[in-house]
Coordinates of C-alpha atoms and ligand atoms in Angstrom, one line a residue:
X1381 CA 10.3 29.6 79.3
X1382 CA 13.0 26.6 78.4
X1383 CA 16.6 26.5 79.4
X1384 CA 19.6 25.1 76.7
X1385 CA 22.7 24.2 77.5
X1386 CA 25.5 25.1 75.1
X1387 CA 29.4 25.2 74.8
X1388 CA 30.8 28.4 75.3
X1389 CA 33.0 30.2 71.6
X1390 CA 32.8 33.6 72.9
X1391 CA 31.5 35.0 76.9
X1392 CA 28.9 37.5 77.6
X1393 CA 25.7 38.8 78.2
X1394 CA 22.5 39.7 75.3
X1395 CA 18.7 40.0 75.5
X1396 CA 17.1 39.8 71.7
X1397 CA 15.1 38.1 69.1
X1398 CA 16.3 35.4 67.6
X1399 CA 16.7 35.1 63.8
X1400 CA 17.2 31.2 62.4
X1401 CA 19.7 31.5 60.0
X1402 CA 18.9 28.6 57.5
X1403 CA 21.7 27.0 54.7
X1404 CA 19.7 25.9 51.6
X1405 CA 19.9 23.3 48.8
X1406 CA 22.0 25.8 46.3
X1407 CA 20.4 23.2 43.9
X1408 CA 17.4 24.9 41.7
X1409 CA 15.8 22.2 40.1
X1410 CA 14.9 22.8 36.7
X1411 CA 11.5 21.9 35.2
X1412 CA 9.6 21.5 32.4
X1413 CA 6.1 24.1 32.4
X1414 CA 3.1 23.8 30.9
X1415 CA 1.8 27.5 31.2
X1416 CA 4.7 29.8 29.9
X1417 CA 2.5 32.9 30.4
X1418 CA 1.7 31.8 34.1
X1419 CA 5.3 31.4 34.8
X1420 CA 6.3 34.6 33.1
X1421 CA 3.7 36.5 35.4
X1422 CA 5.2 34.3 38.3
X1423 CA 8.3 35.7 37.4
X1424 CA 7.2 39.8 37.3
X1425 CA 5.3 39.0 40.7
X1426 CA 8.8 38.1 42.6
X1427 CA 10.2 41.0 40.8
X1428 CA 8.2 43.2 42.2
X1429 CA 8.5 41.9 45.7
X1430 CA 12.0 42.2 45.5
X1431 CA 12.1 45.8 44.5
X1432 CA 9.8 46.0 47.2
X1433 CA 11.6 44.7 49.7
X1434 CA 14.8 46.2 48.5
X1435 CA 12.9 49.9 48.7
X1436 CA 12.7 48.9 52.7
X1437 CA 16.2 47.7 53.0
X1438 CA 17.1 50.9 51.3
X1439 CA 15.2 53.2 53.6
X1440 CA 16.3 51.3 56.7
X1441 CA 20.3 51.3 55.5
X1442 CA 19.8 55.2 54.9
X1443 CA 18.5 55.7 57.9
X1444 CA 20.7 54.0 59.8
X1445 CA 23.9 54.0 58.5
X1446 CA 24.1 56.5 55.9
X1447 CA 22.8 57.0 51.9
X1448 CA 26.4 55.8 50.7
X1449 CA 25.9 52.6 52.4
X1450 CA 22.4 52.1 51.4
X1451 CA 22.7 53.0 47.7
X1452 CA 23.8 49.3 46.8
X1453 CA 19.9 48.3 47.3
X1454 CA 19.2 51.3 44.7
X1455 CA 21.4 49.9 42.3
X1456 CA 20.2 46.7 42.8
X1457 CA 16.4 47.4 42.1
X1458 CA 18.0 48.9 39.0
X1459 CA 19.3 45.8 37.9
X1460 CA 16.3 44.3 38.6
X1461 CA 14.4 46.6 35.3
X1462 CA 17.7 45.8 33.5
X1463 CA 16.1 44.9 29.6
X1464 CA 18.5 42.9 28.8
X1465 CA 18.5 40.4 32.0
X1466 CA 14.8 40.2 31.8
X1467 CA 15.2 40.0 27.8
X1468 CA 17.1 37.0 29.0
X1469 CA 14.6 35.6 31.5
X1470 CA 11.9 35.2 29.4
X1471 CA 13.6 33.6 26.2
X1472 CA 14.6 30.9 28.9
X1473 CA 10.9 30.3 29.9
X1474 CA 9.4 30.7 26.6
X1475 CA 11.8 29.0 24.4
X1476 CA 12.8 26.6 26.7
X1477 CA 9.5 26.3 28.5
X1478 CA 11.9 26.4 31.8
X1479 CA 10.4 26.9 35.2
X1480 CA 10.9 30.7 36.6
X1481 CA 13.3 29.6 39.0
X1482 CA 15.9 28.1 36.7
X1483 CA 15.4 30.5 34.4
X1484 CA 16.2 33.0 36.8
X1485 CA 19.3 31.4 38.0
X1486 CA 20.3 30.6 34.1
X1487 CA 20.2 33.9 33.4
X1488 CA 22.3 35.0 36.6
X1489 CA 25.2 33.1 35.9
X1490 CA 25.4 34.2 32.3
X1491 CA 25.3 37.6 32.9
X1492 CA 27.9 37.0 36.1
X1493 CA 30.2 35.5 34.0
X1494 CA 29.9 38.1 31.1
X1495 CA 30.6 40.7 34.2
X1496 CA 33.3 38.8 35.8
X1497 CA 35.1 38.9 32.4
X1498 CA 35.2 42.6 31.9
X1499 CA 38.1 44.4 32.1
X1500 CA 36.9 47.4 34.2
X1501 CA 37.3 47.0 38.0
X1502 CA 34.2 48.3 38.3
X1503 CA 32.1 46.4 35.7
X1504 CA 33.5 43.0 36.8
X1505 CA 32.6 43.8 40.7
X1506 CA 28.9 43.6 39.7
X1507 CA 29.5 40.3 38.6
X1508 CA 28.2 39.6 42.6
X1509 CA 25.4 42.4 42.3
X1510 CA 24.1 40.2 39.7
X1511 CA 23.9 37.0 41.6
X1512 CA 22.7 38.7 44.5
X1513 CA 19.5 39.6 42.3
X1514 CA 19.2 36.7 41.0
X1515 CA 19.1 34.8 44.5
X1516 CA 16.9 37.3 46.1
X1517 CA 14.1 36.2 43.2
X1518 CA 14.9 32.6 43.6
X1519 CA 14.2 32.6 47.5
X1520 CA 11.1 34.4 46.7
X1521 CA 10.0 32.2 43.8
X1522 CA 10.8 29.3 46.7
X1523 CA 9.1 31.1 49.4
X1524 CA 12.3 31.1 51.4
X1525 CA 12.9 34.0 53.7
X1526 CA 16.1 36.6 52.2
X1527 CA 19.4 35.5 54.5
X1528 CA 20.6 39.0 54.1
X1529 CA 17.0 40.5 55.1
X1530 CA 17.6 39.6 59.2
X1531 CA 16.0 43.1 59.1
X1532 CA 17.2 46.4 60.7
X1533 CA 16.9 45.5 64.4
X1534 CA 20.0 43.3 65.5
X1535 CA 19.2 39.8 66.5
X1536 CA 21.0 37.0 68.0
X1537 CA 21.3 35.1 65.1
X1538 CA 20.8 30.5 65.1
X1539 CA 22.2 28.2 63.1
X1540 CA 23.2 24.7 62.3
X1541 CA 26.7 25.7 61.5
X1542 CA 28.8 29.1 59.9
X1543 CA 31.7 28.6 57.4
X1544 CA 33.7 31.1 57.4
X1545 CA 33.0 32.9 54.4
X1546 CA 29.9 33.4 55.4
X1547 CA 30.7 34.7 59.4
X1548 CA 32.6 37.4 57.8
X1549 CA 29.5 38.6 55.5
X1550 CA 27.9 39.1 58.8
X1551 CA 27.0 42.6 59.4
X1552 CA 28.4 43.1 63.1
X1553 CA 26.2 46.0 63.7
X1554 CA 23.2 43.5 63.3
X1555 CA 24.5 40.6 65.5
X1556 CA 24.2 40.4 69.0
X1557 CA 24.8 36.8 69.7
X1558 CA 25.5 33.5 67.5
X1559 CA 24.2 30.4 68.8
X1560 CA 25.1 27.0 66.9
X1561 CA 24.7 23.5 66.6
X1562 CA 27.6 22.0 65.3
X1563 CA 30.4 24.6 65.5
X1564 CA 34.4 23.3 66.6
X1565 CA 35.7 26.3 69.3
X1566 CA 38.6 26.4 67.6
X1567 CA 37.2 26.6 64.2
X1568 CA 37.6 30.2 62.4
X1569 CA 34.2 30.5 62.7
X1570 CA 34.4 30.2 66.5
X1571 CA 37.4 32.5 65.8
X1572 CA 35.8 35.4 64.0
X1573 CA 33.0 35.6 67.0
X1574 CA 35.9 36.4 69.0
X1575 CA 37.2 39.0 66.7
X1576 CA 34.1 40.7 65.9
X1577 CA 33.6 40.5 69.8
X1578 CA 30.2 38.5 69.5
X1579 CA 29.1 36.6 72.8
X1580 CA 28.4 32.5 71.2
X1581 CA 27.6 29.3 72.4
X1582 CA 27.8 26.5 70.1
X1583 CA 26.8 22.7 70.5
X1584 CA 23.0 24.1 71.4
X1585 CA 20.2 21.9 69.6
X1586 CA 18.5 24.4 68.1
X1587 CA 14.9 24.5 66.9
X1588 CA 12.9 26.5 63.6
X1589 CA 10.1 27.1 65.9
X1590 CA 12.3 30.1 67.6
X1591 CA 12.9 31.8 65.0
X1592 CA 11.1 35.4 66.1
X1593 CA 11.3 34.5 69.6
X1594 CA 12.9 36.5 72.4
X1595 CA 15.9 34.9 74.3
X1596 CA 18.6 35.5 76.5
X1597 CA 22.3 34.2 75.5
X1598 CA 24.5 33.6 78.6
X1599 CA 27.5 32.2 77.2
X1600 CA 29.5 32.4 80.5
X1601 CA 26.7 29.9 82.1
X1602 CA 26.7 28.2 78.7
X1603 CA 22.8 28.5 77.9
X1604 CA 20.6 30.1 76.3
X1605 CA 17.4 31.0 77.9
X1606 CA 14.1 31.2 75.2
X1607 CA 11.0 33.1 76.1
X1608 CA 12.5 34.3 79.6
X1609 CA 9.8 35.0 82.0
X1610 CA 9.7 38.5 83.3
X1611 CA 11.7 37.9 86.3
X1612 CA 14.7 36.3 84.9
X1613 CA 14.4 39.1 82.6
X1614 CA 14.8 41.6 85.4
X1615 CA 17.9 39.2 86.9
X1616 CA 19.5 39.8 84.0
X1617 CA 19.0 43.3 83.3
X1618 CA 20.7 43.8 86.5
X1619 CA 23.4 41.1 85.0
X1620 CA 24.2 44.0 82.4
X1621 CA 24.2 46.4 84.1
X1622 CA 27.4 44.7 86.2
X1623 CA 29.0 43.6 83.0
X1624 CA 28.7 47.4 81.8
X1625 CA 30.1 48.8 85.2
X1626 CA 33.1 45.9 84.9
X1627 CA 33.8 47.3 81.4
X1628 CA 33.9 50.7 82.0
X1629 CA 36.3 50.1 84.8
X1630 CA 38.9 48.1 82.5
X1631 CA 38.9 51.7 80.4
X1632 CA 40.6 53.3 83.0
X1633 CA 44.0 50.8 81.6
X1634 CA 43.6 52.6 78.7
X1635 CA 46.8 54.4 77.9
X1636 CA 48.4 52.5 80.9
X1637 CA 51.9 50.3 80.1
X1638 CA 51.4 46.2 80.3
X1639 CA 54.0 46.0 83.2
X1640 CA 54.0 43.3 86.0
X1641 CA 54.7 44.7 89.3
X1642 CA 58.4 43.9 89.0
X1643 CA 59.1 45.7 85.7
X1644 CA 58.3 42.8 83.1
X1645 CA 56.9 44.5 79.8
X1646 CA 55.4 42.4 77.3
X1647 CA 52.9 44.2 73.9
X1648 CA 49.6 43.4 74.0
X1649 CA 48.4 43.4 70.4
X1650 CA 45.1 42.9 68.6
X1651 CA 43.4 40.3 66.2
X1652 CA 41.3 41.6 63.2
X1653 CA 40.5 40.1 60.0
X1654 CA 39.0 43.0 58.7
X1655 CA 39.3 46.6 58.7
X1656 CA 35.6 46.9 60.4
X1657 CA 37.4 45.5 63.5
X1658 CA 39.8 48.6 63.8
X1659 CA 37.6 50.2 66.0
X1660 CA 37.5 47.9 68.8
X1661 CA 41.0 47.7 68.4
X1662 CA 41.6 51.4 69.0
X1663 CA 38.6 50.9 71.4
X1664 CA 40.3 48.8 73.7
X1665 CA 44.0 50.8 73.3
X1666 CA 46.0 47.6 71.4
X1667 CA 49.2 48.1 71.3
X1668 CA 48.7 47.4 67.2
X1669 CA 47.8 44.4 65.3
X1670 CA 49.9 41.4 65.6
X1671 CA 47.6 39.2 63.4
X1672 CA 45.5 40.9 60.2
X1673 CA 44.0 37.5 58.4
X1674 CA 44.5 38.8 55.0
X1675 CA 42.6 36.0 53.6
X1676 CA 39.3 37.1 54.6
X1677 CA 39.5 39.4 52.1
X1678 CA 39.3 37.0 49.4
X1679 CA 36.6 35.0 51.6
X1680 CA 32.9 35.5 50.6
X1681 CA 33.2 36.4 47.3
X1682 CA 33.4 35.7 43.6
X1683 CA 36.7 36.5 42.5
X1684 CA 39.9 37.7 43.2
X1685 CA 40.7 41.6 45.5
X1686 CA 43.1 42.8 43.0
X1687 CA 46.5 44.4 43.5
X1688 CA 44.9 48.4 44.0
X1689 CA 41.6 46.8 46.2
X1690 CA 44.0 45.4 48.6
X1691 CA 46.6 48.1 48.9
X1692 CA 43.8 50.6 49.9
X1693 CA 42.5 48.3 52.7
X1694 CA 46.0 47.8 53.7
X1695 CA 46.9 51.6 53.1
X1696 CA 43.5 52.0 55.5
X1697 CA 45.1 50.1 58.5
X1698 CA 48.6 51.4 58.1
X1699 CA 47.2 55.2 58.4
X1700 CA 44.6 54.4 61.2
X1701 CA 46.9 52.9 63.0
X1702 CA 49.8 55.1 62.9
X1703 CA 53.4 54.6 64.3
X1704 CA 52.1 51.3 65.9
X1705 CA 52.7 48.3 64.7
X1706 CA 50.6 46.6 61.6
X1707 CA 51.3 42.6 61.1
X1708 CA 49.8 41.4 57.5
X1709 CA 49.6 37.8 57.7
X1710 CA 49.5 36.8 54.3
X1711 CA 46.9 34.7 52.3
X1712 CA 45.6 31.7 54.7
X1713 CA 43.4 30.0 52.3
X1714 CA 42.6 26.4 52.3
X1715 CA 41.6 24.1 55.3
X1716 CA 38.4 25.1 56.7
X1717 CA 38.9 28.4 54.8
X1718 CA 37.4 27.4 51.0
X1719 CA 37.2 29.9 48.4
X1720 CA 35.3 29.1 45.3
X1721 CA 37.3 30.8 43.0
X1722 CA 40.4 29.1 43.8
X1723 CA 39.2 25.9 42.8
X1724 CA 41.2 24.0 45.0
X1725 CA 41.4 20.2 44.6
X1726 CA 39.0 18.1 46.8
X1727 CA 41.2 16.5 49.3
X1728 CA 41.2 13.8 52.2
X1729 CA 42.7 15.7 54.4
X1730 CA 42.9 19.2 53.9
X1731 CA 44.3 20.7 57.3
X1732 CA 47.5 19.0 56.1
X1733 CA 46.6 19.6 52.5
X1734 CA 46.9 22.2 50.1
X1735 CA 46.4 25.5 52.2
X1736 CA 48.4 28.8 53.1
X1737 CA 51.8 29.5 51.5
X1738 CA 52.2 25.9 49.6
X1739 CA 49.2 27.8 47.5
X1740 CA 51.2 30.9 47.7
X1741 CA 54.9 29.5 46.5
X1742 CA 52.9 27.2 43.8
X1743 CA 50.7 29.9 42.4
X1744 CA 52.6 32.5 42.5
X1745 CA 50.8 35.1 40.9
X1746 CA 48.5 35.2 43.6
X1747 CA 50.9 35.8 46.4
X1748 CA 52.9 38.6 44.3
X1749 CA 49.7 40.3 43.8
X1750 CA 49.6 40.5 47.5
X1751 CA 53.0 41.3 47.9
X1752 CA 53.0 44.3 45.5
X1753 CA 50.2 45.4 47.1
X1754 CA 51.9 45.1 50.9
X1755 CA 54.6 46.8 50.1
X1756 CA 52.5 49.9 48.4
X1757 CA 50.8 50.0 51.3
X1758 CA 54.1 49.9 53.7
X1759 CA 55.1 53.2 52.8
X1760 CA 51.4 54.7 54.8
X1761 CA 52.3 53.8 58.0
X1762 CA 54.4 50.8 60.4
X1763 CA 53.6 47.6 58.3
X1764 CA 54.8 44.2 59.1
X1765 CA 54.6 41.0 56.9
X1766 CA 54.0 37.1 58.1
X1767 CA 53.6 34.1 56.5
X1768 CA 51.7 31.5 57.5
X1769 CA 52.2 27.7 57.6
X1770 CA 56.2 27.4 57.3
X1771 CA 57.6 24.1 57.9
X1772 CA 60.9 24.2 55.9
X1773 CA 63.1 27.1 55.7
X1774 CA 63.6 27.0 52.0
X1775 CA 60.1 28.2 51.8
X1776 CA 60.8 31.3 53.9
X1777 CA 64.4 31.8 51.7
X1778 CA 62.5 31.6 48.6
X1779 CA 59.8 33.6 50.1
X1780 CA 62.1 36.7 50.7
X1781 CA 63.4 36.2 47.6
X1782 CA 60.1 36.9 46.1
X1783 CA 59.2 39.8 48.1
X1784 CA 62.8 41.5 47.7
X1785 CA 62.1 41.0 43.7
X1786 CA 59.0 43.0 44.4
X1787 CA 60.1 46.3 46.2
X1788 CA 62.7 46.0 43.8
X1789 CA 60.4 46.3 40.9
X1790 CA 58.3 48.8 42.9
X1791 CA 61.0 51.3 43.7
X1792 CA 62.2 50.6 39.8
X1793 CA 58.2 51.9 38.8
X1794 CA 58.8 54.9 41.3
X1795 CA 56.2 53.7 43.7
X1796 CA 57.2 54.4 47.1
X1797 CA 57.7 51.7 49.6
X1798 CA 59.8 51.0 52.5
X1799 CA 61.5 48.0 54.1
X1800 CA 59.2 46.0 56.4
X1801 CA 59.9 43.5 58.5
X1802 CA 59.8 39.9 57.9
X1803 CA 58.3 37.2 60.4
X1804 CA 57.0 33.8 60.1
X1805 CA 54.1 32.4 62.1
X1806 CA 55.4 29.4 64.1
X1807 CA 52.2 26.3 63.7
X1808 CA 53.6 23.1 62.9
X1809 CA 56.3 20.9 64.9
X1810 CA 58.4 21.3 62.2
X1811 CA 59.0 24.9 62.6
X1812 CA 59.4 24.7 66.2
X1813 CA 62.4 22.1 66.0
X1814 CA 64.1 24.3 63.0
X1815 CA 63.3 27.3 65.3
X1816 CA 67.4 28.2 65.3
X1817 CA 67.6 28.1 61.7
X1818 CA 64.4 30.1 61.0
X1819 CA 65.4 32.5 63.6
X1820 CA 68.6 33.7 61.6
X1821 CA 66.1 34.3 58.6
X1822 CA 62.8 35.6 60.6
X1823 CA 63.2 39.2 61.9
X1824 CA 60.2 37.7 64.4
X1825 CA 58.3 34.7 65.2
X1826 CA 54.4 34.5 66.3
X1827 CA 53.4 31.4 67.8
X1828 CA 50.1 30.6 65.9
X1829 CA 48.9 28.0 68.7
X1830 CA 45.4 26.8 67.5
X1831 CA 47.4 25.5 64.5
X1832 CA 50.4 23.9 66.7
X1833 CA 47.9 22.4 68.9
X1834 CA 46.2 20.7 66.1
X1835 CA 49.7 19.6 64.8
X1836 CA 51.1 18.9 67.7
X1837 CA 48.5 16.6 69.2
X1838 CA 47.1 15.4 65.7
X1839 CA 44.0 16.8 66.3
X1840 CA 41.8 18.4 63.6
X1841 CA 40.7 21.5 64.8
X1842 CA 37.6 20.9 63.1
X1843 CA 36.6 18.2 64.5
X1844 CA 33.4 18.7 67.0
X1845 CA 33.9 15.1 68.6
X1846 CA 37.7 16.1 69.3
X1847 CA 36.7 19.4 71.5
X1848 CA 37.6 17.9 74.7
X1849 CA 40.9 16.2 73.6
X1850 CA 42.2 19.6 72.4
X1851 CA 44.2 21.2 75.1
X1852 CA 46.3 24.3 74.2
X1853 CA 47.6 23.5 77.8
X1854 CA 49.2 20.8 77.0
X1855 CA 53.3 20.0 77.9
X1856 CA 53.8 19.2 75.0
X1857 CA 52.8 22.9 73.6
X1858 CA 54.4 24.4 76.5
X1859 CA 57.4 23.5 75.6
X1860 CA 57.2 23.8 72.4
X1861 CA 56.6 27.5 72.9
X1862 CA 59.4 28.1 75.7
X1863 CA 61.4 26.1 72.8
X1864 CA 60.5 28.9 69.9
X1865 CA 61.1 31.6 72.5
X1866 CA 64.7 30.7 73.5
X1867 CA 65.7 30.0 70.0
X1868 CA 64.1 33.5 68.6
X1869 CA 66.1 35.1 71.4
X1870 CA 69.5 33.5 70.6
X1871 CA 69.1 34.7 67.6
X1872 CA 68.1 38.4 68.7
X1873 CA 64.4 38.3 67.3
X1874 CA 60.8 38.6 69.3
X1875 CA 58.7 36.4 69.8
X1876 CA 54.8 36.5 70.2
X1877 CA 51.7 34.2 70.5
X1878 CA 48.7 35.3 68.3
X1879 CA 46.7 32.2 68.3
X1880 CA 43.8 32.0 70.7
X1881 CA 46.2 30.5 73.7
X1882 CA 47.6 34.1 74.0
X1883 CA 43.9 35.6 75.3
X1884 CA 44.4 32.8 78.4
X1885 CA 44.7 34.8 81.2
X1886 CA 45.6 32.3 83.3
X1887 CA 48.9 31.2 81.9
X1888 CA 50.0 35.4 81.1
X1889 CA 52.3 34.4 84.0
X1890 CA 53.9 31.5 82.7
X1891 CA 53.9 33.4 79.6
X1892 CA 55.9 36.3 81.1
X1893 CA 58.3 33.7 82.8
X1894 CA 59.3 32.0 79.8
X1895 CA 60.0 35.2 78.2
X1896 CA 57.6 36.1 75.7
X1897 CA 57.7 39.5 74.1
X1898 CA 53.7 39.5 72.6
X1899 CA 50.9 38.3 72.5
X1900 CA 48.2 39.2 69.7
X1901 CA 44.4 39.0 71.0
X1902 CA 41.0 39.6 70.4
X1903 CA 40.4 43.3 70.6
X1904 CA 38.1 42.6 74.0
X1905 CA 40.6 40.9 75.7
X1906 CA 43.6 43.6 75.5
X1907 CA 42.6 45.1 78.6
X1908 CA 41.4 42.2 81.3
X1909 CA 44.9 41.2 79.8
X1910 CA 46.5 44.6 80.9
X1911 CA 44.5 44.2 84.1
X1912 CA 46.3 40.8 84.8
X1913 CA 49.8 41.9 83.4
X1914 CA 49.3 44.9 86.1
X1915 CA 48.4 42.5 88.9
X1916 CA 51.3 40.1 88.1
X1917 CA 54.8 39.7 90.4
X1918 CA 57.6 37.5 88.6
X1919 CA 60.3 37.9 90.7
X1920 CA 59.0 36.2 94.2
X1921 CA 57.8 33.1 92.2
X1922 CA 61.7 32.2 90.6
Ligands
PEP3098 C1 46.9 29.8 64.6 O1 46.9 28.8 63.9 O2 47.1 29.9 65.8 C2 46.6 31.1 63.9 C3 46.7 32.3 64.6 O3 46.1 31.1 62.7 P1 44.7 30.6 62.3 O4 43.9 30.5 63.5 O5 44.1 31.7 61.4 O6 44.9 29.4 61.5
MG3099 MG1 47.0 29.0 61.7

């Protein structure tokens, strides 16, 4: 048994196997062979491993979640026999006298690129079935074990470090824990463990040799516990069991108001970045979503969601959701959040770079895309819209401008749509000193506080080394926020926090004193939040 002290991203409680997660060299080195027949049967020999171990995957995914869901693995052996990929294989090898590998990966692209092309919405999404073949035969050619295979039993899953795009790949239903070396607690990363309610401890210096081996994470004590002995085992069985009983209690808040116990009201909203999350959310009785990070829909893959792909995932939320609120934040791209197919610009800096709406307002294609798509979906249910990142308010002026242009041209088409209302995310200084003007534009502000701090105390957010220096408790913040407030409420507007400050239980009181209206959380924290709310007395403190 060994004991390892970690940082807490995420509290709780989990007992399982641990699965090391492992980043590889995306490099495949290419190499002159000697033996093209060797290499060819090379070739067939990872084939057929892969449509092996795709016939498991299948068989596991149908039994455990359903044929429709497992069917992907069937088309994929398919496209595994295709002729013409293999046709395509083996000319590389044999006229090239390539190694297998590169001719593999070759081959993949090519026949990506010829997919991503196509005009069909269909065709051009296999563009990523394709590479997924492709790097399922690599890794075997390599010897390297499948990241997607962590197998049909959920594991608490170790690694070095998550970017985002890949987080939100993970299946949630297969994770019980994340433990990480070199993770920031306020990265997205940190934030999505959160969101997908995953208990994680970063800053742990993790080892290969566990892979396989049972552990216990206990992110409240801040370790993690490898090859447990049988009685710390029992001790924390009976550790569950408690956090189970606590749980079940906070249930009975559900369908209660979040009132203090002198009449102060304030919403208690949820955080999702994806529509997978919506059933914690209804789970744990949100009063809606006060924070839906678009952009991870156009994280983790190979091209653009197009105009129809995101209006059903929005139409999705709106109708689950019903008459309660739905807040679309719009595309938050950039920063820590890279996506390929943007081909942003490499840049020294880029949390004050090229990121959120300054992509939006400069390719603007992107964002009406987005737009159109919003406001098809508004007519399904009680959508709201927010833009991220606002420092000027020309941006916002210009910004309505855009979006009035497109219900316009939507209710020209016929396509039904309705007004929705308009906010801005408050996250840089600048914002929060123009907070009278922007009020008289805004129909509602939400504080996003893991950006503010950053801002405020010029402090990437990134930035391991810079953990302890970053303190969302900081006056400066504070009063930033009680600054925003007043100035939203001159102006007749709400105000809410939905970056991770708002889930602090311990400053819902000074929250409810200054005068906030909202806060938007992590679906697991609505209720211990309702709990405090309850517990709460304003007027004896004043
Ligand atoms: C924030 O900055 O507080 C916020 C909610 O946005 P994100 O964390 O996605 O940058
Ligand atoms: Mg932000």
């Amino acid at each position: 048994m060994e004991t390892v002290q970690g940082k807490k991203i995420y509290g709780g409680i989990v007992i399982g196997k641990i699965f090391h997660y492992r980043k590889e060299d995306s490099q495949i080195r290419r190499c002159q062979i000697e033996d093209i027949d060797a290499e060819w049967k090379r070739y067939e020999k990872a084939k057929e491993t892969a449509i092996e171990q795709l016939t498991v995957l299948y068989d596991t995914t149908k039994e455990k979640v359903g044929e429709v869901n497992a069917q992907i693995f069937e088309v994929h052996a398919m496209m595994l026999e295709d002729e013409d990929y293999n046709d395509c294989i083996k000319g590389i090898i044999e006229n090239q006298s390539m190694n297998a590998e590169y001719a593999v990966a070759t081959a993949g692209d090519r026949f990506a690129e010829m997919f991503a092309n196509m005009e069909d919405d269909y065709f051009k999404a296999r563009a990523v079935d394709i590479k997924d073949i492709s790097e399922r035969i690599i890794h075997i050619l390599l010897g390297r074990e499948s990241q997607q295979d962590m197998g049909a039993e959920p594991v608490i899953l170790m690694a070095d470090d998550l970017v985002p795009s890949e987080t939100v790949q993970l299946d949630k239903e297969l994770l019980l824990a994340l433990i990480t070396k070199k993770s920031s607690v306020n990265s997205h990363t940190a934030i999505l463990a959160r969101t997908m309610n995953i208990p994680a401890i970063t800053k742990v210096d993790i080892r290969a040799e566990w892979h396989g081996k049972t552990a216990i994470v206990d992110s409240y004590r801040e370790q993690v516990i490898i090859d447990p002995s049988e009685e710390v085992l029992q001790e924390y069985r009976v550790l569950l069991e408690q956090e189970k009983e606590k749980k079940e209690l906070l249930q009975t808040l559900k369908g209660k108001e979040n009132v203090t116990l002198d009449g102060r009201s304030i919403q208690i909203y949820a955080n999702i970045g994806k529509p997978e999350d919506i059933p914690g959310v209804l789970l744990n009785d949100a009063g809606g979503i006060g924070l839906f990070r678009s952009e991870f829909l156009y994280l983790g893959r190979d091209d653009f969601p197009s105009e129809e792909e995101q209006f059903q995932v929005y139409r999705q939320v709106a109708e689950v959701m019903g008459d309660k609120k739905v807040i679309i934040r719009t595309l938050d791209v950039g920063a820590d959040k890279q996506v390929d197919y943007f081909h942003l610009p490499q840049e020294e800096n880029p949390a004050m770079g090229y990121r959120a709406i300054r992509i939006c307002l400069t390719q603007r294609d992107i964002f009406k895309t987005q737009l159109r798509a919003l406001y098809r979906a508004s007519a399904y249910g009680n959508l709201a819209v927010m833009y991220p990142m606002i420092t000027s308010l020309w941006e916002l002026q210009e910004i309505k401008k855009m979006a009035s242009e497109v219900k316009a041209e939507l209710e020209r088409d016929g396509i039904p749509c309705k007004e929705m209302e308009q906010g801005i995310m408050i996250e840089t200084p600048a914002a929060v000193m123009i907070s009278d003007l922007l009020a008289k534009e805004a129909d509602f502000f939400s504080i996003g506080t893991n950006d503010l701090t950053q801002y405020t105390l010029a402090i990437d957010r990134q930035n391991t080394m810079l953990d302890d220096f970053y303190d969302p408790h900081h006056e400066a913040v504070l009063r930033m926020i009680q600054m925003v407030i007043d100035n939203g409420h001159k102006e007749g507007i709400w105000v809410g926090i939905c970056g991770e400050l708002g889930a602090d239980a311990d400053l819902m009181e000074t929250f409810l004193a200054m005068g906030l209206d909202e806060v938007s959380v992590s679906a697991s924290c609505v209720l211990p939040l309702r709990k405090k709310v309850r517990e709460t007395r304003l007027c004896e403190k004043k």
